[in-house]
Structure formats: structure tokens, C-alpha cells
């Protein structure tokens, strides 16, 4: 999570934005290669119906779920039993849950996918659909909901960069490589299925990384905002104790009445 990585991703975003913005037909041209893959039943974008590919995509989706699960479990236990010590690092819990919630959750699946209204490749008229193609930068297309810009699956796959950032230095490069590979493979899967244009998957990765980088800087790096594990633990206790005390008080009163 250094400045070099930030500059690289910003450069990717700027170049992709300019290229696909100035030449929007490039999105159609690349997606057209996958559109022309036809199965025996004459289904276009036929890779979307290929069972091994579908299974691989589903397996990729589980990676993020598995990696975030320990943090969510530790957070829930702490909120239910605030006097118990956190089972894992408080900063790690905050970092992982915040990046997942803000990136693949809020920005991608709530704000962009349901409000940018960009049709998916499989739905545009150029590929046999009824909706009109829109360049990435222009909101307000024909898609009613769960639209193309940006890819939720790809954002979730690239989110694995967040836990990779917390691995020991000796294996961090390998973890980063695995996370980037997962995101790239998921991006290919979604384009092959006709679910997303190239610009959709590129910006899914760019936006997710930027949120991860910012959260890491706020929690771990910048002196004015940097936190310690004890800070997070105390904050969670302050949040959870009123509710915990209220529930304990109810049970004590019932026990006294009996």
C-alpha cells in the first residue's frame, strides 16, 4: 500500500478513462470477440453457459467471503460480549470490514450499479439485445437495475488486495500477486459471459484499490488518523456496552422476580 502502487493504479484509471472515453467503440469491439462464441444451440456469449467456467466464477466469489468471515465473526462476538478481548487485530477488523463495505458494497453495488444505468453487453442492440450502448462516462442508459458499470464480482475479487496488504512482509508480494491474478481472471470471466465491458471491469479494480489505499492510509499510515488496536477495541466497547448492560439488566430483573 505504497505511493508507487497508487500512482500505477491512477495511471491505469486515467489511461483507461481516456482510451475508452475517446474511443467507446473499443468496448464493443473487444466484447464482440466473446459475442461471436456460439454453442450448438446458437447461444451467443456461449462461455457464460460453460459449466467449468461457471464453477470457477462461483469459486472466485467465495474467496472474498472466506477472507472477510473471521473479521465479521470477531466483530459480532465483540459487539455481543463487549468485555471479551478481540480475537484478531482491531485495526484489521476495521480495515477489512470498512473496505468491503465501502468498495464492493456501497460504491459498486449500491451507488454505481443501480444508478449509472449502463446496459450489459449481452443486452445491447449491437449484440442482439434491446438496450442502447452507452460509453462508460455517460450515465442514464436503458438498464433498469443491476447494470454493467461497474462489475461487482470483479470489485469483490480485487478486494482481496486488502487482506493481502496485512500479510507478513516475507509473503506480501505473493499475496498481492494472487489477489491481482484473482481480480484479473474474474474480469476475464465476466467479459467472456457478456456481463461487462472492458471499461466496467477496469474501473471496478481501480475504484476498489483506491478505497483500499485510502482506508489503509487512514488506519495504518497517516499520523493524524493512525489507530492502534487498543483504540478500536475501546471504541467497540463504548458502542456495545449500553446495549449489553440493558440486556443484562433485563435478565437480572427477571431473575429477581422469579
PDB file of N, CA and C in Angstrom, residues 90-100 215-216:
ATOM      1  N   UNK A  90      -7.789  -5.404  16.086  1.00  0.00           N
ATOM      2  CA  UNK A  90      -8.881  -4.454  15.912  1.00  0.00           C
ATOM      3  C   UNK A  90      -8.742  -3.639  14.640  1.00  0.00           C
ATOM      4  N   UNK A  91      -7.521  -3.224  14.331  1.00  0.00           N
ATOM      5  CA  UNK A  91      -7.310  -2.465  13.101  1.00  0.00           C
ATOM      6  C   UNK A  91      -7.608  -3.311  11.871  1.00  0.00           C
ATOM      7  N   UNK A  92      -7.247  -4.584  11.926  1.00  0.00           N
ATOM      8  CA  UNK A  92      -7.533  -5.467  10.790  1.00  0.00           C
ATOM      9  C   UNK A  92      -9.034  -5.608  10.585  1.00  0.00           C
ATOM     10  N   UNK A  93      -9.773  -5.756  11.678  1.00  0.00           N
ATOM     11  CA  UNK A  93     -11.236  -5.847  11.577  1.00  0.00           C
ATOM     12  C   UNK A  93     -11.796  -4.590  10.933  1.00  0.00           C
ATOM     13  N   UNK A  94     -11.371  -3.431  11.429  1.00  0.00           N
ATOM     14  CA  UNK A  94     -11.868  -2.165  10.891  1.00  0.00           C
ATOM     15  C   UNK A  94     -11.494  -2.007   9.423  1.00  0.00           C
ATOM     16  N   UNK A  95     -10.253  -2.300   9.095  1.00  0.00           N
ATOM     17  CA  UNK A  95      -9.760  -2.134   7.725  1.00  0.00           C
ATOM     18  C   UNK A  95     -10.494  -3.045   6.751  1.00  0.00           C
ATOM     19  N   UNK A  96     -10.615  -4.315   7.090  1.00  0.00           N
ATOM     20  CA  UNK A  96     -11.231  -5.269   6.166  1.00  0.00           C
ATOM     21  C   UNK A  96     -12.727  -5.031   6.013  1.00  0.00           C
ATOM     22  N   UNK A  97     -13.414  -4.812   7.123  1.00  0.00           N
ATOM     23  CA  UNK A  97     -14.864  -4.598   7.015  1.00  0.00           C
ATOM     24  C   UNK A  97     -15.181  -3.258   6.349  1.00  0.00           C
ATOM     25  N   UNK A  98     -14.390  -2.230   6.631  1.00  0.00           N
ATOM     26  CA  UNK A  98     -14.641  -0.920   6.020  1.00  0.00           C
ATOM     27  C   UNK A  98     -14.409  -0.959   4.520  1.00  0.00           C
ATOM     28  N   UNK A  99     -13.324  -1.584   4.092  1.00  0.00           N
ATOM     29  CA  UNK A  99     -13.037  -1.630   2.653  1.00  0.00           C
ATOM     30  C   UNK A  99     -14.068  -2.465   1.908  1.00  0.00           C
ATOM     31  N   UNK A 100     -14.500  -3.558   2.498  1.00  0.00           N
ATOM     32  CA  UNK A 100     -15.532  -4.375   1.851  1.00  0.00           C
ATOM     33  C   UNK A 100     -16.851  -3.610   1.777  1.00  0.00           C
ATOM     34  N   UNK A 215      -8.225   3.779   2.906  1.00  0.00           N
ATOM     35  CA  UNK A 215      -8.514   3.230   4.236  1.00  0.00           C
ATOM     36  C   UNK A 215      -7.234   2.779   4.933  1.00  0.00           C
ATOM     37  N   UNK A 216      -6.316   2.173   4.189  1.00  0.00           N
ATOM     38  CA  UNK A 216      -5.049   1.743   4.781  1.00  0.00           C
ATOM     39  C   UNK A 216      -4.264   2.947   5.288  1.00  0.00           C
TER      40      UNK A 216
END
